[in-house]
Short mmCIF file of C-alpha atoms (C1' of nucleotides) in Angstrom, two decimals:
data_model
loop_
_atom_site.label_atom_id
_atom_site.label_comp_id
_atom_site.label_asym_id
_atom_site.label_seq_id
_atom_site.Cartn_x
_atom_site.Cartn_y
_atom_site.Cartn_z
CA MET A 102 220.08 7.18 -22.04
CA ALA A 103 217.21 4.85 -22.70
CA LEU A 104 214.80 7.05 -24.63
CA GLU A 105 216.11 5.51 -27.84
CA HIS A 106 215.42 2.07 -26.46
CA ALA A 107 211.94 2.97 -25.29
CA ILE A 108 211.22 4.26 -28.79
CA LEU A 109 212.63 1.09 -30.33
CA VAL A 110 210.37 -1.07 -28.18
CA SER A 111 207.39 1.05 -29.11
CA LEU A 112 208.22 0.83 -32.82
CA LEU A 113 208.73 -2.93 -32.59
CA GLU A 114 205.33 -3.29 -30.97
CA GLN A 115 203.84 -1.05 -33.66
CA PRO A 116 205.49 1.19 -36.31
CA GLY A 117 204.45 4.84 -36.26
CA SER A 118 205.32 8.47 -36.91
CA GLY A 119 206.97 10.86 -34.49
CA TYR A 120 203.63 12.38 -33.71
CA GLU A 121 202.05 9.01 -32.98
CA LEU A 122 204.98 8.09 -30.76
CA ALA A 123 204.59 11.33 -28.84
CA ARG A 124 200.98 10.42 -28.16
CA ARG A 125 201.90 6.91 -27.07
CA PHE A 126 204.37 8.46 -24.67
CA ASP A 127 201.53 10.58 -23.32
CA ARG A 128 199.49 7.44 -22.70
CA SER A 129 200.64 3.90 -22.09
CA ILE A 130 204.44 4.00 -22.39
CA GLY A 131 204.54 7.44 -20.83
CA ARG A 132 203.62 5.95 -17.49
CA PHE A 133 207.05 4.34 -17.41
CA TRP A 134 209.04 6.73 -19.57
CA THR A 135 208.11 10.31 -20.35
CA ALA A 136 209.21 12.30 -23.39
CA THR A 137 208.11 15.42 -25.25
CA HIS A 138 207.63 15.56 -29.00
CA GLN A 139 210.82 17.60 -29.35
CA GLN A 140 212.94 14.91 -27.75
CA ILE A 141 211.26 12.23 -29.82
CA TYR A 142 211.80 13.98 -33.15
CA ARG A 143 215.42 14.68 -32.35
CA VAL A 144 216.14 11.11 -31.30
CA LEU A 145 214.25 9.70 -34.30
CA ARG A 146 216.46 11.68 -36.68
CA ARG A 147 219.58 10.43 -34.94
CA MET A 148 218.35 6.86 -34.93
CA GLU A 149 217.51 7.04 -38.62
CA ALA A 150 220.98 8.42 -39.36
CA ASP A 151 222.48 5.53 -37.39
CA GLY A 152 220.40 3.01 -39.32
CA TRP A 153 218.52 1.83 -36.24
CA ILE A 154 215.17 2.59 -37.81
CA ALA A 155 213.82 2.99 -41.34
CA ALA A 156 211.46 5.78 -42.42
CA GLU A 157 208.75 5.78 -45.02
CA GLU A 158 207.00 8.92 -46.20
CA VAL A 159 203.25 8.46 -46.12
CA ALA A 160 200.95 10.93 -47.89
CA GLN A 161 197.57 11.49 -46.25
CA ASP A 162 194.60 13.44 -47.49
CA GLY A 163 193.29 16.27 -45.41
CA ARG A 164 196.41 16.05 -43.26
CA PRO A 165 200.13 16.76 -43.49
CA ASP A 166 202.34 13.95 -44.72
CA LYS A 167 203.93 11.86 -42.05
CA LYS A 168 207.08 9.80 -41.77
CA VAL A 169 206.33 6.32 -40.48
CA TYR A 170 209.28 4.73 -38.74
CA SER A 171 209.90 1.06 -38.08
CA ALA A 172 212.72 -0.73 -36.30
CA ALA A 173 215.53 -2.01 -38.54
CA GLY A 174 218.05 -4.80 -38.00
CA PRO A 175 220.75 -2.66 -36.37
CA GLY A 176 218.10 -1.27 -34.02
CA ARG A 177 217.09 -4.73 -32.89
CA ALA A 178 220.75 -5.59 -32.37
CA ALA A 179 221.30 -2.42 -30.32
CA LEU A 180 218.26 -3.28 -28.22
CA ALA A 181 219.53 -6.82 -27.58
CA GLU A 182 222.89 -5.41 -26.54
CA TRP A 183 221.25 -2.88 -24.21
CA LEU A 184 219.19 -5.66 -22.64
CA ARG A 185 222.42 -7.37 -21.59
CA GLU A 186 223.85 -4.26 -19.96
CA PRO A 187 223.01 -3.64 -16.31
CA VAL A 188 220.55 -0.80 -15.68
CA GLU A 189 221.78 2.14 -13.70
CA PRO A 190 219.91 2.64 -10.41
CA GLU A 191 216.69 4.54 -11.10
CA THR A 192 216.84 8.25 -10.38
CA VAL A 193 213.88 9.05 -8.21
CA ARG A 194 212.26 12.49 -8.00
CA HIS A 195 209.48 12.42 -5.47
CA GLU A 196 208.51 16.03 -5.26
CA LEU A 197 205.57 15.33 -2.99
CA ALA A 198 207.84 13.61 -0.47
CA VAL A 199 210.03 16.71 -0.37
CA LYS A 200 206.95 18.88 0.13
CA ILE A 201 205.72 16.72 2.98
CA ARG A 202 208.98 17.14 4.86
CA ALA A 203 208.93 20.84 3.98
CA ALA A 204 205.49 21.17 5.56
CA ALA A 205 207.13 20.79 8.98
CA PHE A 206 208.53 24.31 8.53
CA ASP A 207 205.27 25.85 7.39
CA ASP A 208 201.58 25.07 7.79
CA PRO A 209 200.92 21.34 7.24
CA SER A 210 197.26 21.97 6.50
CA ALA A 211 198.28 23.97 3.40
CA LEU A 212 199.26 20.67 1.80
CA ILE A 213 195.99 18.84 2.33
CA SER A 214 194.21 19.95 -0.82
CA GLU A 215 197.34 19.26 -2.85
CA VAL A 216 197.56 15.71 -1.54
CA GLU A 217 193.85 15.22 -2.17
CA ARG A 218 194.36 16.27 -5.77
CA HIS A 219 197.16 13.75 -6.10
CA ARG A 220 194.98 11.09 -4.60
CA GLU A 221 192.27 11.71 -7.15
CA SER A 222 194.64 11.60 -10.10
CA HIS A 223 196.15 8.34 -8.87
CA ALA A 224 192.67 6.89 -8.36
CA ALA A 225 191.78 7.88 -11.94
CA LEU A 226 194.94 6.29 -13.27
CA LEU A 227 194.25 3.09 -11.36
CA ALA A 228 190.78 2.99 -12.86
CA ARG A 229 192.27 3.40 -16.34
CA TYR A 230 194.76 0.61 -15.69
CA LEU A 231 192.03 -1.72 -14.45
CA HIS A 232 189.95 -0.89 -17.48
CA GLY A 233 192.91 -1.64 -19.75
CA GLU A 234 193.46 -4.92 -17.92
CA GLU A 235 189.91 -6.06 -18.65
CA ARG A 236 190.06 -4.88 -22.22
CA ASP A 237 193.50 -6.12 -23.26
CA PHE A 238 193.94 -9.23 -21.15
CA PRO A 239 190.54 -10.87 -20.77
CA ASP A 240 191.68 -14.44 -21.44
CA LEU A 241 194.76 -15.13 -19.34
CA ALA A 242 195.29 -18.59 -20.82
CA ALA A 243 195.63 -17.24 -24.37
CA LEU A 244 198.46 -14.72 -23.93
CA ASP A 245 201.59 -14.97 -26.04
CA ALA A 246 205.03 -14.00 -24.70
CA ARG A 247 204.73 -10.36 -25.69
CA GLN A 248 201.35 -9.97 -24.03
CA GLN A 249 202.49 -11.73 -20.88
CA LEU A 250 205.37 -9.26 -20.57
CA GLN A 251 203.11 -6.29 -21.25
CA TYR A 252 200.71 -7.63 -18.68
CA VAL A 253 203.32 -8.05 -15.95
CA VAL A 254 204.36 -4.42 -16.49
CA LEU A 255 200.71 -3.37 -16.25
CA ARG A 256 200.34 -5.36 -13.03
CA GLY A 257 203.29 -3.39 -11.69
CA GLY A 258 201.51 -0.15 -12.55
CA ILE A 259 198.33 -1.34 -10.87
CA GLU A 260 200.12 -2.36 -7.69
CA TYR A 261 202.04 0.89 -7.66
CA GLU A 262 198.85 2.91 -7.86
CA ARG A 263 197.13 0.86 -5.16
CA MET A 264 200.12 1.29 -2.86
CA THR A 265 200.30 5.01 -3.61
CA LEU A 266 196.60 5.48 -2.84
CA ALA A 267 197.00 3.76 0.52
CA TRP A 268 200.05 5.86 1.30
CA LEU A 269 198.33 9.12 0.34
CA ASP A 270 195.52 8.20 2.72
CA ASP A 271 198.15 7.73 5.40
CA VAL A 272 199.67 11.12 4.53
CA LEU A 273 196.25 12.80 4.65
CA ALA A 274 195.50 11.30 8.05
CA THR A 275 198.85 12.55 9.34
CA LEU A 276 198.37 16.05 7.94
CA ARG A 277 194.84 16.29 9.35
CA ARG A 278 196.00 15.12 12.75
CA LEU A 279 198.72 17.81 12.75
CA ALA A 280 196.32 20.48 11.48
CA GLY A 281 193.87 19.55 14.26
CA ALA A 282 196.59 19.67 16.90
CA GLY A 283 197.75 23.04 15.58
CA ASP A 284 194.23 24.46 15.90
CA GLU A 285 193.90 23.22 19.46
CA GLN A 286 197.19 24.80 20.39
CA ASP A 287 196.06 28.09 18.90
CA SER A 288 192.85 27.92 20.88
CA GLU A 289 194.79 27.60 24.12
CA PHE A 290 196.02 31.14 23.63
CA ARG A 291 192.54 32.58 23.56
CA MET B 208 213.02 22.66 -10.45
CA ALA B 209 212.83 21.54 -6.88
CA LEU B 210 216.44 20.77 -6.06
CA GLU B 211 216.68 24.16 -4.39
CA HIS B 212 213.68 23.32 -2.26
CA ALA B 213 215.00 19.89 -1.35
CA ILE B 214 218.24 21.56 -0.25
CA LEU B 215 216.31 24.15 1.75
CA VAL B 216 214.40 21.44 3.59
CA SER B 217 217.61 19.60 4.32
CA LEU B 218 219.28 22.78 5.62
CA LEU B 219 216.25 23.61 7.77
CA GLU B 220 216.38 20.15 9.30
CA GLN B 221 220.12 20.57 9.85
CA PRO B 222 222.61 23.16 8.55
CA GLY B 223 225.61 21.79 6.65
CA SER B 224 228.25 22.21 3.97
CA GLY B 225 227.93 21.33 0.32
CA TYR B 226 229.85 18.16 0.92
CA GLU B 227 227.63 17.14 3.81
CA LEU B 228 224.54 17.84 1.72
CA ALA B 229 225.91 15.70 -1.09
CA ARG B 230 226.26 12.82 1.36
CA ARG B 231 222.76 13.33 2.70
CA PHE B 232 221.51 13.17 -0.86
CA ASP B 233 223.34 9.87 -1.22
CA ARG B 234 221.51 8.54 1.82
CA SER B 235 218.18 9.54 3.27
CA ILE B 236 216.96 12.42 1.08
CA GLY B 237 218.50 10.83 -2.00
CA ARG B 238 215.86 8.13 -1.94
CA PHE B 239 213.31 10.79 -2.90
CA TRP B 240 215.48 13.28 -4.72
CA THR B 241 218.87 12.55 -6.26
CA ALA B 242 221.65 15.06 -6.88
CA THR B 243 225.39 15.02 -7.51
CA HIS B 244 227.84 17.22 -5.66
CA GLN B 245 228.28 19.39 -8.76
CA GLN B 246 224.63 20.25 -8.92
CA ILE B 247 224.53 20.92 -5.21
CA TYR B 248 227.51 23.29 -5.23
CA ARG B 249 226.15 25.20 -8.21
CA VAL B 250 222.71 25.60 -6.68
CA LEU B 251 224.16 26.55 -3.29
CA ARG B 252 226.11 29.41 -4.89
CA ARG B 253 223.00 30.63 -6.65
CA MET B 254 220.90 30.38 -3.51
CA GLU B 255 223.50 32.27 -1.50
CA ALA B 256 223.58 35.00 -4.17
CA ASP B 257 219.78 35.21 -3.96
CA GLY B 258 219.91 35.48 -0.18
CA TRP B 259 217.99 32.26 0.37
CA ILE B 260 220.74 30.82 2.52
CA ALA B 261 223.59 32.21 4.61
CA ALA B 262 227.12 30.80 4.60
CA GLU B 263 229.68 30.68 7.36
CA GLU B 264 233.30 29.71 6.79
CA VAL B 265 234.37 27.07 9.28
CA ALA B 266 238.04 26.20 9.75
CA GLN B 267 238.79 22.61 10.66
CA ASP B 268 242.05 21.01 11.68
CA GLY B 269 243.35 18.16 9.61
CA ARG B 270 240.77 18.93 6.97
CA PRO B 271 240.00 21.58 4.39
CA ASP B 272 237.85 24.49 5.50
CA LYS B 273 234.19 24.18 4.79
CA LYS B 274 231.33 26.58 4.19
CA VAL B 275 228.40 25.76 6.42
CA TYR B 276 225.09 26.92 4.99
CA SER B 277 221.83 27.54 6.79
CA ALA B 278 218.43 28.62 5.57
CA ALA B 279 217.72 32.37 5.75
CA GLY B 280 214.44 34.25 5.91
CA PRO B 281 213.96 34.68 2.16
CA GLY B 282 214.65 30.98 1.73
CA ARG B 283 211.91 30.07 4.17
CA ALA B 284 209.56 32.43 2.38
CA ALA B 285 210.41 30.88 -0.99
CA LEU B 286 209.77 27.45 0.46
CA ALA B 287 206.38 28.49 1.83
CA GLU B 288 205.46 29.92 -1.55
CA TRP B 289 206.54 26.75 -3.33
CA LEU B 290 204.45 24.69 -0.92
CA ARG B 291 201.37 26.53 -2.11
CA GLU B 292 202.08 25.94 -5.78
CA PRO B 293 200.71 22.74 -7.30
CA VAL B 294 203.34 20.09 -8.08
CA GLU B 295 203.84 19.18 -11.68
CA PRO B 296 203.03 15.51 -12.40
CA GLU B 297 206.03 13.38 -11.50
CA THR B 298 208.24 12.40 -14.42
CA VAL B 299 208.68 8.67 -14.21
CA ARG B 300 211.63 6.80 -15.70
CA HIS B 301 211.17 3.09 -15.16
CA GLU B 302 214.00 1.64 -17.15
CA LEU B 303 213.32 -1.89 -15.98
CA ALA B 304 209.73 -1.71 -17.24
CA VAL B 305 211.03 -0.72 -20.67
CA LYS B 306 213.48 -3.61 -20.59
CA ILE B 307 210.77 -6.09 -19.67
CA ARG B 308 208.69 -5.10 -22.66
CA ALA B 309 211.84 -5.15 -24.79
CA ALA B 310 212.51 -8.73 -23.71
CA ALA B 311 209.60 -9.83 -25.90
CA PHE B 312 211.81 -9.09 -28.93
CA ASP B 313 214.84 -10.92 -27.58
CA ASP B 314 215.51 -13.70 -25.10
CA PRO B 315 213.43 -13.17 -21.92
CA SER B 316 215.77 -15.37 -19.89
CA ALA B 317 218.60 -12.88 -20.48
CA LEU B 318 216.80 -10.54 -18.09
CA ILE B 319 216.47 -12.93 -15.18
CA SER B 320 219.82 -12.23 -13.51
CA GLU B 321 219.26 -8.50 -13.96
CA VAL B 322 215.89 -8.65 -12.24
CA GLU B 323 217.37 -10.78 -9.49
CA ARG B 324 220.01 -8.14 -8.87
CA HIS B 325 217.31 -5.48 -8.66
CA ARG B 326 215.41 -7.65 -6.23
CA GLU B 327 218.40 -7.93 -3.97
CA SER B 328 219.11 -4.21 -3.95
CA HIS B 329 215.47 -3.43 -3.14
CA ALA B 330 215.52 -6.02 -0.36
CA ALA B 331 218.65 -4.39 1.06
CA LEU B 332 217.05 -0.95 0.90
CA LEU B 333 213.92 -2.23 2.65
CA ALA B 334 216.10 -3.66 5.40
CA ARG B 335 217.81 -0.28 5.80
CA TYR B 336 214.47 1.50 5.97
CA LEU B 337 213.17 -0.91 8.59
CA HIS B 338 216.35 -0.45 10.59
CA GLY B 339 215.97 3.32 10.36
CA GLU B 340 212.36 3.01 11.47
CA GLU B 341 213.36 1.17 14.63
CA ARG B 342 216.23 3.53 15.33
CA ASP B 343 214.58 6.89 14.64
CA PHE B 344 210.96 6.27 15.57
CA PRO B 345 210.92 3.87 18.51
CA ASP B 346 208.33 5.72 20.56
CA LEU B 347 205.40 6.59 18.33
CA ALA B 348 203.58 8.54 20.99
CA ALA B 349 206.46 10.99 21.47
CA LEU B 350 206.89 12.29 17.91
CA ASP B 351 206.70 15.99 17.19
CA ALA B 352 205.25 17.37 13.95
CA ARG B 353 208.54 17.24 12.08
CA GLN B 354 209.19 13.65 13.05
CA GLN B 355 205.66 12.59 12.19
CA LEU B 356 206.10 14.01 8.71
CA GLN B 357 209.50 12.39 8.28
CA TYR B 358 208.00 9.13 9.45
CA VAL B 359 205.10 9.19 7.01
CA VAL B 360 207.57 9.70 4.17
CA LEU B 361 209.62 6.78 5.46
CA ARG B 362 206.49 4.63 5.62
CA GLY B 363 205.95 5.48 1.96
CA GLY B 364 209.45 4.29 1.18
CA ILE B 365 208.88 1.07 3.09
CA GLU B 366 205.60 0.33 1.34
CA TYR B 367 207.14 1.16 -2.01
CA GLU B 368 209.96 -1.31 -1.45
CA ARG B 369 207.59 -4.03 -0.25
CA MET B 370 205.39 -3.55 -3.29
CA THR B 371 208.40 -3.53 -5.61
CA LEU B 372 209.75 -6.75 -4.11
CA ALA B 373 206.42 -8.48 -4.66
CA TRP B 374 206.27 -7.18 -8.22
CA LEU B 375 209.81 -8.29 -9.01
CA ASP B 376 208.88 -11.79 -7.81
CA ASP B 377 205.94 -11.64 -10.20
CA VAL B 378 208.27 -10.54 -13.01
CA LEU B 379 210.73 -13.33 -12.23
CA ALA B 380 207.98 -15.95 -12.26
CA THR B 381 206.81 -14.64 -15.65
CA LEU B 382 210.31 -14.59 -17.14
CA ARG B 383 211.04 -18.11 -15.87
CA ARG B 384 207.78 -19.42 -17.25
CA LEU B 385 208.60 -17.93 -20.66
CA ALA B 386 212.17 -19.21 -20.54
CA GLY B 387 210.90 -22.68 -19.70
CA ALA B 388 208.34 -22.58 -22.52
CA GLY B 389 211.06 -21.46 -24.90
CA ASP B 390 213.27 -24.40 -23.94
CA GLU B 391 210.46 -26.86 -24.40
CA GLN B 392 209.73 -25.47 -27.83
CA ASP B 393 213.39 -25.82 -28.75
CA SER B 394 213.39 -29.41 -27.58
CA GLU B 395 210.50 -30.19 -29.91
CA PHE B 396 212.80 -29.55 -32.84
CA ARG B 397 215.29 -32.21 -31.78
"C1'" DT C 130 257.35 4.55 0.34
"C1'" DC C 131 253.81 4.48 -2.50
"C1'" DC C 132 249.13 3.88 -3.23
"C1'" DT C 133 244.58 4.31 -2.04
"C1'" DG C 134 240.86 6.73 -0.02
"C1'" DC C 135 238.52 10.49 2.50
"C1'" DT C 136 237.18 15.46 3.14
"C1'" DA C 137 236.08 19.65 0.59
"C1'" DT C 138 235.41 22.57 -3.31
"C1'" DG C 139 235.42 23.75 -7.95
"C1'" DC C 140 236.03 24.33 -13.50
"C1'" DA C 141 234.89 22.97 -18.16
"C1'" DA C 142 232.47 20.53 -21.48
"C1'" DC C 143 228.91 17.91 -22.88
"C1'" DG C 144 224.43 15.68 -23.27
"C1'" DA C 145 219.59 15.45 -21.87
"C1'" DG C 146 215.36 17.70 -21.36
"C1'" DT C 147 212.22 21.87 -21.56
"C1'" DT C 148 209.95 25.94 -23.47
"C1'" DG C 149 208.55 29.07 -26.78
"C1'" DC C 150 207.67 29.73 -31.20
"C1'" DA C 151 206.75 28.77 -36.33
"C1'" DT C 152 204.52 26.63 -40.28
"C1'" DA C 153 200.52 24.82 -42.56
"C1'" DG C 154 196.25 22.81 -43.83
"C1'" DG C 155 191.77 21.02 -42.15
"C1'" DC C 156 187.82 20.78 -39.04
"C1'" DA C 157 184.14 22.39 -36.05
"C1'" DA C 158 181.80 25.59 -33.51
"C1'" DT C 159 180.50 30.60 -32.46
"C1'" DA D 290 184.39 35.52 -40.45
"C1'" DT D 291 186.85 34.39 -36.65
"C1'" DT D 292 188.43 31.63 -33.13
"C1'" DG D 293 190.21 27.64 -31.42
"C1'" DC D 294 191.73 22.91 -31.75
"C1'" DC D 295 193.96 18.85 -34.17
"C1'" DT D 296 197.60 16.67 -37.08
"C1'" DA D 297 202.52 16.87 -38.19
"C1'" DT D 298 207.17 18.49 -38.07
"C1'" DG D 299 210.76 21.40 -36.83
"C1'" DC D 300 214.27 25.49 -35.13
"C1'" DA D 301 216.49 28.08 -31.46
"C1'" DA D 302 217.56 29.07 -26.96
"C1'" DC D 303 217.76 27.78 -22.61
"C1'" DT D 304 218.22 25.16 -18.18
"C1'" DC D 305 219.17 20.88 -15.87
"C1'" DG D 306 222.07 17.10 -15.02
"C1'" DT D 307 226.29 14.29 -15.79
"C1'" DT D 308 231.19 13.23 -16.40
"C1'" DG D 309 235.91 13.95 -16.22
"C1'" DC D 310 239.29 16.24 -14.24
"C1'" DA D 311 241.94 19.24 -10.73
"C1'" DT D 312 243.59 20.70 -6.20
"C1'" DA D 313 245.19 19.77 -1.59
"C1'" DG D 314 246.14 18.02 2.91
"C1'" DC D 315 245.69 14.08 5.89
"C1'" DA D 316 245.16 9.06 7.28
"C1'" DG D 317 245.93 4.20 6.80
"C1'" DG D 318 247.63 0.04 4.83
"C1'" DA D 319 250.97 -2.85 1.58
#
DNA sequence: TCCTGCTATGCAACGAGTTGCATAGGCAAT
DNA sequence: ATTGCCTATGCAACTCGTTGCATAGCAGGA
């Protein structure tokens, strides 16, 4: 499990409460590691019990109190140890790929609007990444080590989205070709 | 959950036993949807109970009997229904991306050999994809609908691996630059 | 001969992840 | 006034996924 490590990294970059972490996982980090607030709260409690992180109660006005966590020494040590362990091969779950192969046994044209929706959401994400690139990394010469590593991960996201967009266009062309051919075949029976 | 649907697609493409399915998930399908034999057996039993698939006991000599499953009518109907439902946004788990950001709080050079190993395994996978492309899709003009859809998924895999290789080179260059800078800084203290 | 490995299926236990719901105050709009 | 949304945390129940182990016959090599 690496959720604990993803949380540690996030807390090292910036301390925060469970709620704040959940929102970070919905945004930036969440593009590389997803988690719900339930998971995060549970893991935070375990990590605090293990001494990986330290909590501080913070009173707020007009809002519920929050517990702000930050990474502690044992947490940093655990992270360093994890870094030296080999990663297990990524488990991939490409639902759309399964659907595309499934379309062979049904009507391929039924998938077109679905793929178009995917295309749009990937295009929107790419735009957000590019915006973040301009905003967070304007001066390439002035980046410290942490920023350089954040930036190379962002570049990976950008390239992934570009590649995915091109592939989805390829998929759409294929589906439309098959839908067209299917129509022609139907018309032969008239 | 889409494991059931991935299994249905696989059985529609070619009937098989639980064991055979598990091996397919280790190979071709497994690049887009992973599953262990335990999961597969459990889901197969449920699907058979629901009438989605039909089983036939097959005696073999020199080997244990096997149960060969094939997709039944209700299974096809369930698949068609699923095709019309929108997919939930893919849950991504990019452990390496987390590690790269974590490296900012430890020694970046400790990650280099890890990334190199990843690079090699992606290069090997790309080679296998390209080999499969030559073997399974030599005559592009003669592909039926099913093959065209399989091929467009394979093209996605190929482009993904190419993109990943390029990104890992980018990551390696960044890590080496940081490792070099770290060494130089150390040497200033001598 | 023994050990390893392959085919083929399965149980039991655990850990990870999801979903629904609850609390509780504040804010803004209808 | 009521409705709905936001911050902030949490319980309980469930499903999904993983790991370890078991059986059982056959094949091949040390």
